[in-house]
Amino acid sequence: QRLRQAGFTLIELMVVVALVVILLALAAPSFRDTIARNRLEGVASELSTDFQYARSEAVSRNAQVGLFVGTSCYTLFTVGSTDATSCTALGTGATAIKSVNIDTGSAIGLAFASNNTKAFIQFDPVRGIAADSTGADWSGSVTVSTSVGIWQLRTEVTNFGRVKTCSPSATFKGYPSC
C-alpha cells in the first residue's frame, strides 16, 4: 500500500500564481494613482507650511523674505538688491533660508502665478503681509499638479499674507473649490 504524500501539485501552484498575478494587475493602477495623489497632497501641504514659515521669518529676521517657485523646486530667501530668477539665482545680497527640490520621478510639477510682474512672493517684515516696503502687492499662487491623474491643488497667498489651499478643478476631495 502506497503512502499518500502531502503537498501541492504543480497545477495547483500554477493556478494560485495566476490568480495572484491577475489580482496584482487589477490593483496596480489604483495603487499608482493613490501614491501620486498622496505625493501631490504632501507637496502642497509642505508648500503651504513654507509660505507661513517665510512670513514668520520675515518678521523674526526683520527683513524682506521671498519664496521663489520653479517648475520642480522652490526656495525661501532673504531678499537682496536684485530679483531672484531661479531657485539657485536668488539675486545680489540674497541669502537662502530653505530650498526644496521636487523629485523628477514623482510626476509632480509646480506653476507659479503672481499678482505683479515679479517671479516670487515677498513678505514685509513689519506687517507680515505679501508686499514690499512700499506696500506694493506681492501676493500670488502656486498650482501643484501631477501628470498621473487629473489632480491639482493651488496654494494661494493673499495680499494680507493669509495662506489657503484649494482645488482648482474641484476634483480633490477635502479641499474647497478655487
Short mmCIF file of C-alpha atoms in Angstrom, two decimals:
data_model
loop_
_atom_site.label_atom_id
_atom_site.label_comp_id
_atom_site.label_asym_id
_atom_site.label_seq_id
_atom_site.Cartn_x
_atom_site.Cartn_y
_atom_site.Cartn_z
CA GLN A 1 0.00 0.00 0.00
CA ARG A 2 1.40 3.40 -1.08
CA LEU A 3 1.55 6.27 1.37
CA ARG A 4 -0.08 9.45 0.09
CA GLN A 5 2.33 12.38 0.19
CA ALA A 6 1.05 15.71 1.48
CA GLY A 7 1.67 18.82 -0.65
CA PHE A 8 0.55 20.71 -3.71
CA THR A 9 0.65 19.60 -7.30
CA LEU A 10 2.31 21.72 -9.93
CA ILE A 11 -1.07 22.56 -11.48
CA GLU A 12 -2.43 23.81 -8.15
CA LEU A 13 0.59 26.06 -7.65
CA MET A 14 0.28 27.47 -11.20
CA VAL A 15 -3.40 28.30 -10.63
CA VAL A 16 -2.58 30.16 -7.39
CA VAL A 17 0.25 32.12 -9.03
CA ALA A 18 -2.01 33.04 -11.96
CA LEU A 19 -4.70 34.32 -9.57
CA VAL A 20 -2.17 36.42 -7.65
CA VAL A 21 -0.84 37.95 -10.87
CA ILE A 22 -4.37 38.83 -12.02
CA LEU A 23 -5.19 40.48 -8.69
CA LEU A 24 -1.95 42.49 -8.74
CA ALA A 25 -2.59 43.62 -12.31
CA LEU A 26 -6.02 44.89 -11.29
CA ALA A 27 -4.77 46.68 -8.14
CA ALA A 28 -1.59 48.26 -9.54
CA PRO A 29 -3.18 51.20 -11.46
CA SER A 30 -5.31 52.16 -8.46
CA PHE A 31 -2.30 51.94 -6.16
CA ARG A 32 -0.21 54.10 -8.54
CA ASP A 33 -2.93 56.77 -8.58
CA THR A 34 -3.16 56.72 -4.79
CA ILE A 35 0.59 57.21 -4.47
CA ALA A 36 0.55 60.11 -6.96
CA ARG A 37 -2.37 61.75 -5.15
CA ASN A 38 -0.64 61.42 -1.77
CA ARG A 39 2.61 62.86 -3.16
CA LEU A 40 0.73 65.82 -4.61
CA GLU A 41 -1.05 66.46 -1.32
CA GLY A 42 2.25 66.22 0.57
CA VAL A 43 3.98 68.77 -1.68
CA ALA A 44 1.02 71.17 -1.45
CA SER A 45 0.92 70.83 2.33
CA GLU A 46 4.67 71.45 2.68
CA LEU A 47 4.42 74.46 0.35
CA SER A 48 1.57 75.93 2.41
CA THR A 49 3.60 75.46 5.59
CA ASP A 50 6.67 77.04 3.97
CA PHE A 51 4.66 80.12 2.92
CA GLN A 52 3.69 80.57 6.56
CA TYR A 53 7.30 79.93 7.57
CA ALA A 54 8.53 82.61 5.11
CA ARG A 55 6.06 85.08 6.59
CA SER A 56 7.22 84.38 10.15
CA GLU A 57 10.90 84.51 9.09
CA ALA A 58 10.34 87.97 7.59
CA VAL A 59 9.05 89.21 10.94
CA SER A 60 11.65 87.41 13.07
CA ARG A 61 14.61 88.47 10.88
CA ASN A 62 13.21 91.98 10.34
CA ALA A 63 14.00 91.58 6.63
CA GLN A 64 12.08 91.05 3.40
CA VAL A 65 11.75 87.30 2.82
CA GLY A 66 10.77 85.85 -0.54
CA LEU A 67 9.71 82.48 -1.85
CA PHE A 68 10.78 81.75 -5.43
CA VAL A 69 8.96 78.90 -7.22
CA GLY A 70 10.38 76.99 -10.19
CA THR A 71 8.78 74.08 -12.07
CA SER A 72 10.35 71.47 -9.78
CA CYS A 73 11.75 73.48 -6.85
CA TYR A 74 11.19 76.39 -4.53
CA THR A 75 13.45 78.42 -2.26
CA LEU A 76 12.87 80.68 0.74
CA PHE A 77 15.39 83.51 0.92
CA THR A 78 16.12 86.94 2.35
CA VAL A 79 15.56 89.41 -0.47
CA GLY A 80 18.66 91.09 -1.89
CA SER A 81 19.18 94.16 -4.05
CA THR A 82 18.30 92.33 -7.29
CA ASP A 83 15.41 89.99 -8.07
CA ALA A 84 15.62 86.21 -7.92
CA THR A 85 15.47 84.47 -11.30
CA SER A 86 15.66 80.79 -10.31
CA CYS A 87 15.78 78.53 -7.25
CA THR A 88 19.56 78.98 -7.14
CA ALA A 89 19.98 82.52 -8.58
CA LEU A 90 18.40 84.48 -5.74
CA GLY A 91 19.80 87.89 -6.59
CA THR A 92 22.62 90.04 -5.25
CA GLY A 93 22.84 90.03 -1.46
CA ALA A 94 20.14 87.37 -1.03
CA THR A 95 20.59 84.51 1.42
CA ALA A 96 18.89 81.13 1.07
CA ILE A 97 16.88 80.02 4.12
CA LYS A 98 15.44 76.77 2.79
CA SER A 99 15.48 75.02 -0.59
CA VAL A 100 13.12 72.23 -1.67
CA ASN A 101 13.62 70.14 -4.81
CA ILE A 102 10.74 68.01 -6.07
CA ASP A 103 11.85 64.54 -7.20
CA THR A 104 11.62 64.49 -11.01
CA GLY A 105 10.42 60.89 -10.90
CA SER A 106 7.39 61.84 -8.79
CA ALA A 107 5.48 63.38 -11.76
CA ILE A 108 4.76 66.50 -9.64
CA GLY A 109 5.04 69.95 -11.20
CA LEU A 110 4.73 73.49 -9.84
CA ALA A 111 3.28 76.50 -11.67
CA PHE A 112 3.63 80.00 -10.18
CA ALA A 113 1.22 82.86 -10.81
CA SER A 114 1.89 86.32 -9.40
CA ASN A 115 -0.36 89.30 -8.86
CA ASN A 116 2.51 91.51 -10.08
CA THR A 117 5.32 91.21 -12.60
CA LYS A 118 7.76 89.56 -10.19
CA ALA A 119 8.72 85.89 -10.20
CA PHE A 120 8.35 85.32 -6.47
CA ILE A 121 6.21 86.15 -3.44
CA GLN A 122 7.72 88.52 -0.90
CA PHE A 123 6.75 89.18 2.72
CA ASP A 124 7.10 92.50 4.55
CA PRO A 125 8.89 92.27 7.94
CA VAL A 126 6.84 94.93 9.71
CA ARG A 127 3.29 93.83 8.93
CA GLY A 128 3.86 90.26 7.73
CA ILE A 129 1.89 90.90 4.55
CA ALA A 130 2.74 89.88 0.99
CA ALA A 131 4.09 93.28 0.00
CA ASP A 132 7.38 95.11 -0.40
CA SER A 133 8.46 98.10 1.72
CA THR A 134 6.36 100.47 -0.44
CA GLY A 135 3.20 98.41 0.09
CA ALA A 136 3.06 97.05 -3.48
CA ASP A 137 1.12 93.79 -3.81
CA TRP A 138 3.41 90.74 -3.89
CA SER A 139 0.76 88.07 -3.45
CA GLY A 140 0.27 85.10 -5.77
CA SER A 141 -0.38 81.40 -6.01
CA VAL A 142 1.32 78.10 -6.79
CA THR A 143 -0.53 75.27 -8.52
CA VAL A 144 0.79 71.81 -7.71
CA SER A 145 -0.22 69.21 -10.29
CA THR A 146 0.61 65.65 -11.26
CA SER A 147 0.90 64.04 -14.66
CA VAL A 148 -0.51 60.81 -13.17
CA GLY A 149 -4.22 61.53 -12.87
CA ILE A 150 -6.17 64.78 -13.02
CA TRP A 151 -5.39 66.22 -9.61
CA GLN A 152 -4.34 69.75 -8.83
CA LEU A 153 -4.06 71.76 -5.64
CA ARG A 154 -3.45 75.51 -5.52
CA THR A 155 -1.83 77.28 -2.59
CA GLU A 156 -2.76 80.96 -2.58
CA VAL A 157 -1.22 83.82 -0.62
CA THR A 158 -3.38 86.93 -0.26
CA ASN A 159 -2.03 90.46 0.00
CA PHE A 160 -2.60 90.22 3.76
CA GLY A 161 -0.27 87.20 3.94
CA ARG A 162 -3.00 84.63 4.50
CA VAL A 163 -2.34 81.18 3.04
CA LYS A 164 -5.04 78.80 1.82
CA THR A 165 -5.06 75.62 -0.25
CA CYS A 166 -7.90 74.80 -2.65
CA SER A 167 -8.74 72.55 -5.61
CA PRO A 168 -8.87 74.46 -8.93
CA SER A 169 -10.83 71.75 -10.74
CA ALA A 170 -12.85 70.74 -7.65
CA THR A 171 -11.67 67.14 -8.15
CA PHE A 172 -9.59 66.85 -4.99
CA LYS A 173 -11.86 65.83 -2.14
CA GLY A 174 -11.32 67.50 1.19
CA TYR A 175 -10.35 70.87 -0.31
CA PRO A 176 -12.68 73.72 -1.27
CA SER A 177 -13.03 74.72 -4.90
CA CYS A 178 -10.92 77.70 -6.00
#
